[in-house]
mmCIF file with all atom_site columns, C-alpha atoms in Angstrom:
data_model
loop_
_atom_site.group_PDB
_atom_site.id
_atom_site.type_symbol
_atom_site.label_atom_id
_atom_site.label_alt_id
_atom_site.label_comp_id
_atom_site.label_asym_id
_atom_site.label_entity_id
_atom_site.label_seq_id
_atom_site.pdbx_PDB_ins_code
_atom_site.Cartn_x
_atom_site.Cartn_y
_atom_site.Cartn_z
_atom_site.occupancy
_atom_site.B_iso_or_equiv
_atom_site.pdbx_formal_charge
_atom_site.auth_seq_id
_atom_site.auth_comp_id
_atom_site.auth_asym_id
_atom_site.auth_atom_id
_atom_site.pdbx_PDB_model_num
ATOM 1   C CA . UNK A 1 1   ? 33.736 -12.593 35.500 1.00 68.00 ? 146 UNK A CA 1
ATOM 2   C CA . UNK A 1 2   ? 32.650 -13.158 31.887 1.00 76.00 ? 147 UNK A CA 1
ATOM 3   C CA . UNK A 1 3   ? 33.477 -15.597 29.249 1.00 86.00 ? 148 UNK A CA 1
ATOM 4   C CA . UNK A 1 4   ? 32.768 -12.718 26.546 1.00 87.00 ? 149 UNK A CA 1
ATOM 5   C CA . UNK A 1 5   ? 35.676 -10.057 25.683 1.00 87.00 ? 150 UNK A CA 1
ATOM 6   C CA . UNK A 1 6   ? 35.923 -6.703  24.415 1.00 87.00 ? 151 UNK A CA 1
ATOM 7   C CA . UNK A 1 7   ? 38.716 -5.736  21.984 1.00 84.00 ? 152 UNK A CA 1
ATOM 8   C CA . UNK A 1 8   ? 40.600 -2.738  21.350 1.00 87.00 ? 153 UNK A CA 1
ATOM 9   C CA . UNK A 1 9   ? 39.647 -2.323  17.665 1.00 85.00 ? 154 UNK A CA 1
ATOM 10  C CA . UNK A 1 10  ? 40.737 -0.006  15.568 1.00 85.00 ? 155 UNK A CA 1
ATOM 11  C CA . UNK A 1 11  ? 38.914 3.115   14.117 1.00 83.00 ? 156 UNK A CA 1
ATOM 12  C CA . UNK A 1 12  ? 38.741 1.828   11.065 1.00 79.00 ? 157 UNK A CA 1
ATOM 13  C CA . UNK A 1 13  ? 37.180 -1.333  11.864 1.00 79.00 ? 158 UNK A CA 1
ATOM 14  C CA . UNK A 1 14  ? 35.062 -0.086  14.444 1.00 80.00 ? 159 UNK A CA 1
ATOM 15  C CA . UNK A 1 15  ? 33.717 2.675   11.882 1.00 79.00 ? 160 UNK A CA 1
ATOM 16  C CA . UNK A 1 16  ? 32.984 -0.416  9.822  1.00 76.00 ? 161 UNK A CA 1
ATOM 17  C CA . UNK A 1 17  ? 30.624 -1.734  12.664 1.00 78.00 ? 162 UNK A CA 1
ATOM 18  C CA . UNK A 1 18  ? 32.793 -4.778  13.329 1.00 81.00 ? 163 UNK A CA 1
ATOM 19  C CA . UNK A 1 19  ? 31.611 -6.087  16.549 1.00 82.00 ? 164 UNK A CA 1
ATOM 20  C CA . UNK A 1 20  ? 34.455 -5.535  19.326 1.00 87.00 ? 165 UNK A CA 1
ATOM 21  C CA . UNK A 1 21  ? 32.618 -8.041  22.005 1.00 86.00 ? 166 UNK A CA 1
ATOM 22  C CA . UNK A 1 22  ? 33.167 -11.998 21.338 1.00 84.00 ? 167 UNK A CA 1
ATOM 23  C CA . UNK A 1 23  ? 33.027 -15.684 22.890 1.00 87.00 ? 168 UNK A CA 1
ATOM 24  C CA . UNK A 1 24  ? 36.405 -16.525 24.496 1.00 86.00 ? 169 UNK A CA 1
ATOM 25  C CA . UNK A 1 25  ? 35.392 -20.024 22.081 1.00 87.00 ? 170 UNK A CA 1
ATOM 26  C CA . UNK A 1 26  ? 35.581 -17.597 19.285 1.00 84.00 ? 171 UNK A CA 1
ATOM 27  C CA . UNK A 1 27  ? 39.527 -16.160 20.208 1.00 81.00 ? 172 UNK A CA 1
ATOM 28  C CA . UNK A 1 28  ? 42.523 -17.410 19.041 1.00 82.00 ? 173 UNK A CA 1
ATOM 29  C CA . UNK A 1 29  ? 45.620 -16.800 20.242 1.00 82.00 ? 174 UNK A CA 1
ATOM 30  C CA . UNK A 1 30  ? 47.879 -14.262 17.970 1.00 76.00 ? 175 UNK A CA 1
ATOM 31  C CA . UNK A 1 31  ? 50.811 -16.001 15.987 1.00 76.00 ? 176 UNK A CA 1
ATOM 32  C CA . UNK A 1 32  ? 52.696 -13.324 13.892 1.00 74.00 ? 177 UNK A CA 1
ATOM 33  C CA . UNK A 1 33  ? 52.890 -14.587 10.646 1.00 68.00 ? 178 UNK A CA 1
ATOM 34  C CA . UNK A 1 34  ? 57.132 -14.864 9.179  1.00 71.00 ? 179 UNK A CA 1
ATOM 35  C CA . UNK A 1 35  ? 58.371 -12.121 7.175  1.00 71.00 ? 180 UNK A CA 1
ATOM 36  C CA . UNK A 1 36  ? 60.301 -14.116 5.106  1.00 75.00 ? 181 UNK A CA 1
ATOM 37  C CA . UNK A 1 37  ? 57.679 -16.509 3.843  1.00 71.00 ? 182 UNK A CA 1
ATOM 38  C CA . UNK A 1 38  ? 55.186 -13.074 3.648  1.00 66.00 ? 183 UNK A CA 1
ATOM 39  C CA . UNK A 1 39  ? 57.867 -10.042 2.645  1.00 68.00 ? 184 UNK A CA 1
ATOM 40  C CA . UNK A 1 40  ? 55.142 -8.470  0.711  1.00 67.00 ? 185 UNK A CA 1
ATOM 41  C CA . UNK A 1 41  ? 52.083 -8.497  2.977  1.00 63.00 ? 186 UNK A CA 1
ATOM 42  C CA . UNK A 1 42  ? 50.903 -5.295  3.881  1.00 60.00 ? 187 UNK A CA 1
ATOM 43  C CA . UNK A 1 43  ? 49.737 -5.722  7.649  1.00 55.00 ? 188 UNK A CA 1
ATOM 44  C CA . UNK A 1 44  ? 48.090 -2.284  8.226  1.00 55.00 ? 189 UNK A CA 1
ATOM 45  C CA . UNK A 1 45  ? 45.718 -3.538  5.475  1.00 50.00 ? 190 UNK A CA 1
ATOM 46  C CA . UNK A 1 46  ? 42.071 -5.054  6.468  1.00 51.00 ? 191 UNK A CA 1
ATOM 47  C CA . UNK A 1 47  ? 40.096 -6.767  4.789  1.00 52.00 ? 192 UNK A CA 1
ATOM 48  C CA . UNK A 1 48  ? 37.454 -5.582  2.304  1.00 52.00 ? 193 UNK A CA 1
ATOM 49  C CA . UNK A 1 49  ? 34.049 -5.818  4.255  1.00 51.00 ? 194 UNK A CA 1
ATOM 50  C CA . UNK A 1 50  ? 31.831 -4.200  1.638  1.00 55.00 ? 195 UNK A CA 1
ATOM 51  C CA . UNK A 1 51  ? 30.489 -1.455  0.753  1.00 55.00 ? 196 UNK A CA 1
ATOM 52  C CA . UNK A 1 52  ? 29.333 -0.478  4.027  1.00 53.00 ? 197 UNK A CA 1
ATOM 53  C CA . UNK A 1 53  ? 26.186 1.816   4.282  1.00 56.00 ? 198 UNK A CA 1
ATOM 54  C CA . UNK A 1 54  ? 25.680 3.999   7.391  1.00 59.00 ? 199 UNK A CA 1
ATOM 55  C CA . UNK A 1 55  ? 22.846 2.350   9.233  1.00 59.00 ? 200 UNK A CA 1
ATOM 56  C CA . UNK A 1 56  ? 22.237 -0.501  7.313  1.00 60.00 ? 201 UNK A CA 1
ATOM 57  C CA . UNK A 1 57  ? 22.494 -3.884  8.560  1.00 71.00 ? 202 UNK A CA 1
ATOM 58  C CA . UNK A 1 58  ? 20.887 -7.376  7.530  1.00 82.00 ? 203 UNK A CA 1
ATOM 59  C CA . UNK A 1 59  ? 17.566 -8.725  9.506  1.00 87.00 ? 204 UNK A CA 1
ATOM 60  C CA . UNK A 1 60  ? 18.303 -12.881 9.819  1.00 89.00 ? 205 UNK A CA 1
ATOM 61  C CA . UNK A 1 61  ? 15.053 -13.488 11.390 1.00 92.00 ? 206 UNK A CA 1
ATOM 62  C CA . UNK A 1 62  ? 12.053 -12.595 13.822 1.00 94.00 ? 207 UNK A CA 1
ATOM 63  C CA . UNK A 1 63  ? 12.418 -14.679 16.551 1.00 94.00 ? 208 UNK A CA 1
ATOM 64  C CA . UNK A 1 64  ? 9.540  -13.364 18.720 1.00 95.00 ? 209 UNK A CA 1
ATOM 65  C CA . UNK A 1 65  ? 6.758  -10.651 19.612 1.00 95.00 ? 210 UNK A CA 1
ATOM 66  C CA . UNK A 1 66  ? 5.422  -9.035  22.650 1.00 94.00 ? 211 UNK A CA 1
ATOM 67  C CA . UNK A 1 67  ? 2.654  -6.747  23.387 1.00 94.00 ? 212 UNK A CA 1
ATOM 68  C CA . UNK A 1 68  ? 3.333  -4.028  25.450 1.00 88.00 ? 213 UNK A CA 1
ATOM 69  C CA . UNK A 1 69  ? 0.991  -1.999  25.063 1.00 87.00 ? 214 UNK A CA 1
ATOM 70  C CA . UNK A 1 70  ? 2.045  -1.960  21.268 1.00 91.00 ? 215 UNK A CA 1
ATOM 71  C CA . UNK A 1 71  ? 3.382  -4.691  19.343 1.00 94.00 ? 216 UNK A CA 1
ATOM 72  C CA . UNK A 1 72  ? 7.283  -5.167  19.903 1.00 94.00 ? 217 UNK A CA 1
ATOM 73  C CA . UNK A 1 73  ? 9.308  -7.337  17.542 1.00 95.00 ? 218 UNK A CA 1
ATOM 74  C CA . UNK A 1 74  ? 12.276 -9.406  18.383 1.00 94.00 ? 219 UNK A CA 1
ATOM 75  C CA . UNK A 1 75  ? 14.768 -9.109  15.713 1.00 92.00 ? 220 UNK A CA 1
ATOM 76  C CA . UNK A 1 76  ? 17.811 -11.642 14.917 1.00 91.00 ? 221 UNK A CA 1
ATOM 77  C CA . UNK A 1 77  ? 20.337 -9.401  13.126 1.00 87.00 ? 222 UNK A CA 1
ATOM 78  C CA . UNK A 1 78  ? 22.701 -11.322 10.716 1.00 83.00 ? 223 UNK A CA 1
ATOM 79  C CA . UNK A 1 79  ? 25.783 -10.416 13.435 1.00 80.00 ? 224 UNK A CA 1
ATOM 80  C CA . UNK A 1 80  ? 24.515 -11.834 16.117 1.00 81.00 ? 225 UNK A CA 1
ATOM 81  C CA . UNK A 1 81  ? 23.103 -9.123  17.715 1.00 84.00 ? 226 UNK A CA 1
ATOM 82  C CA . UNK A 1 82  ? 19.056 -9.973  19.112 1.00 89.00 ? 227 UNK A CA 1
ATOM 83  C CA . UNK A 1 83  ? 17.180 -6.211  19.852 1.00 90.00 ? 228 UNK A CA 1
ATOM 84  C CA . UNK A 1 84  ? 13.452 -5.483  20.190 1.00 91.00 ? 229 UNK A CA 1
ATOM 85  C CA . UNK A 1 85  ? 11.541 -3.368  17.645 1.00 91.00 ? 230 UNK A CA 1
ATOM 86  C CA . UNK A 1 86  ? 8.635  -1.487  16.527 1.00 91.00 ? 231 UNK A CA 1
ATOM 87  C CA . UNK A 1 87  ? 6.449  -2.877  14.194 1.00 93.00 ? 232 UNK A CA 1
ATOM 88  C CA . UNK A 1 88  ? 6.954  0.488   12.027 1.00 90.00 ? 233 UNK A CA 1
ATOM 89  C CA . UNK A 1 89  ? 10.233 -0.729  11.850 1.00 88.00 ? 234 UNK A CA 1
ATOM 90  C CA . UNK A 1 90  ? 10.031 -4.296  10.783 1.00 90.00 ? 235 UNK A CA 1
ATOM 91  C CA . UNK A 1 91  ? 6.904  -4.037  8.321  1.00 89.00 ? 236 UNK A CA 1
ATOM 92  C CA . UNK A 1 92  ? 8.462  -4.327  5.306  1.00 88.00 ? 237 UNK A CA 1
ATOM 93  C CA . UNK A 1 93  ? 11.060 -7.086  6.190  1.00 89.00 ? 238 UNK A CA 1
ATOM 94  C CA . UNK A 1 94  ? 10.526 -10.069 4.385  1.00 90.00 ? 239 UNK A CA 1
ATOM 95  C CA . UNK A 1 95  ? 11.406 -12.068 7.970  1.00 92.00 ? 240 UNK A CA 1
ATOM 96  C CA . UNK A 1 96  ? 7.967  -10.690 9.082  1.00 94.00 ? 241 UNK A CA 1
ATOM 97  C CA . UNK A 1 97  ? 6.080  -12.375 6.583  1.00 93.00 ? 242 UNK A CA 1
ATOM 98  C CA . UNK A 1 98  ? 7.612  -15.239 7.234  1.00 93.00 ? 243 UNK A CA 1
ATOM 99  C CA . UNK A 1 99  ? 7.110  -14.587 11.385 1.00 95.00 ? 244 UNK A CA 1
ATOM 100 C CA . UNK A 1 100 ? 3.745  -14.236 10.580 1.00 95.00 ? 245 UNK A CA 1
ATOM 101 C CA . UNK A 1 101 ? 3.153  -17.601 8.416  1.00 94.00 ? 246 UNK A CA 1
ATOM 102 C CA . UNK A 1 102 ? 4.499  -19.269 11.457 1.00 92.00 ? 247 UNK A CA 1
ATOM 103 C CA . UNK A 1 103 ? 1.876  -17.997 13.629 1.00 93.00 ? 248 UNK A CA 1
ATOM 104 C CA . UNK A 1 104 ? -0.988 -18.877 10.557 1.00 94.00 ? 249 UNK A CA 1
ATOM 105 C CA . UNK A 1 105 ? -1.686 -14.756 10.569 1.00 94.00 ? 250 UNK A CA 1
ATOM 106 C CA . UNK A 1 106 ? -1.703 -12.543 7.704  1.00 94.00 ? 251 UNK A CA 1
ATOM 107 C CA . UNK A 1 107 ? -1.532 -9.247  9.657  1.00 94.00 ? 252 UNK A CA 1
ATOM 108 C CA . UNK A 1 108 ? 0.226  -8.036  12.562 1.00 95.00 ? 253 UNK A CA 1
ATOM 109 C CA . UNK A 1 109 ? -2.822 -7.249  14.499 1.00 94.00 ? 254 UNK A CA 1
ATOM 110 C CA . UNK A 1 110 ? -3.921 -10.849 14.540 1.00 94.00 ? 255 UNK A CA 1
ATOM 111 C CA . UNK A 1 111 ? -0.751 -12.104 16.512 1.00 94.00 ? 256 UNK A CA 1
ATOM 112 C CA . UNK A 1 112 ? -1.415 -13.705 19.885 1.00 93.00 ? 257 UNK A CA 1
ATOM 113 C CA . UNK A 1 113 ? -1.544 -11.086 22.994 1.00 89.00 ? 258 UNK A CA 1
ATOM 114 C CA . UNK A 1 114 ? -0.768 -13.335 25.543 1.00 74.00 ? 259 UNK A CA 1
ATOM 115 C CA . UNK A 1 115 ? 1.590  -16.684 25.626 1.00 59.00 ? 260 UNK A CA 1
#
C-alpha cells in the first residue's frame, strides 16, 4: 500500500527523536555481523547521536509561504521532515533571511499574498 515503513524502534532511540518512518530505497536487509571476527562488540550499544536537547531540532531551509489569513511558513527541517509555521516561530532563523532575499523583501510583511 506504501513504499514508506515504520519500524519498531527502541525507547531509547525513539526518545532520541530518530525517525521510525523510511523509504523502502533507504532499507537494507539485516546481516548479523560474525562473532568471531567481532567477540568484543557490544550490540545493545547505539550510537552516540549528540547531545540531544528536548525540542530542539535544525531548520535546513524555508521552502515556501502562504497567507492564510496570517503568514504561514514552510519549514525544511534538517531530517527530512517539511511542516508549516508561524512567523513568530521562524523570525529569528537565519533560513528566513535568506527566504526573504529570494523574494527581494526585507520584511515579512512585504512577501507576495497571492501566487
Amino acid at each position: 500500500e506504501t513504499s514508506n515503513y515504520k519500524l519498531d524502534l527502541p525507547d531509547e532511540l525513539r526518545n532520541r527523536r530518530v525517525h521510525d518512518r523510511f523509504h523502502v530505497s533507504l532499507l537494507r536487509p539485516h546481516v548479523a555481523h560474525e562473532d568471531s571476527r567481532f567477540p568484543n562488540r557490544n550490540i545493545s550499544y547505539f550510537y552516540d547521536l549528540g547531545n540531544y536537547v528536548e525540542g530542539e531540532t535544525v531548520v535546513e531551509d524555508i521552502v515556501d509561504h502562504m497567507w492564510m489569513p496570517r503568514l504561514m511558513l514552510q519549514v525544511k527541517w534538517a531530517d527530512g521532515d517539511i511542516t508549516w509555521e508561524t512567523l513568530q516561530t521562524c523570525s529569528k532563523l537565519v533560513a528566513l533571511d535568506r527566504y526573504l532575499a529570494l523574494h527581494n523583501v526585507t520584511k515579512p510583511s512585504e512577501l507576495p499574498r497571492a501566487r
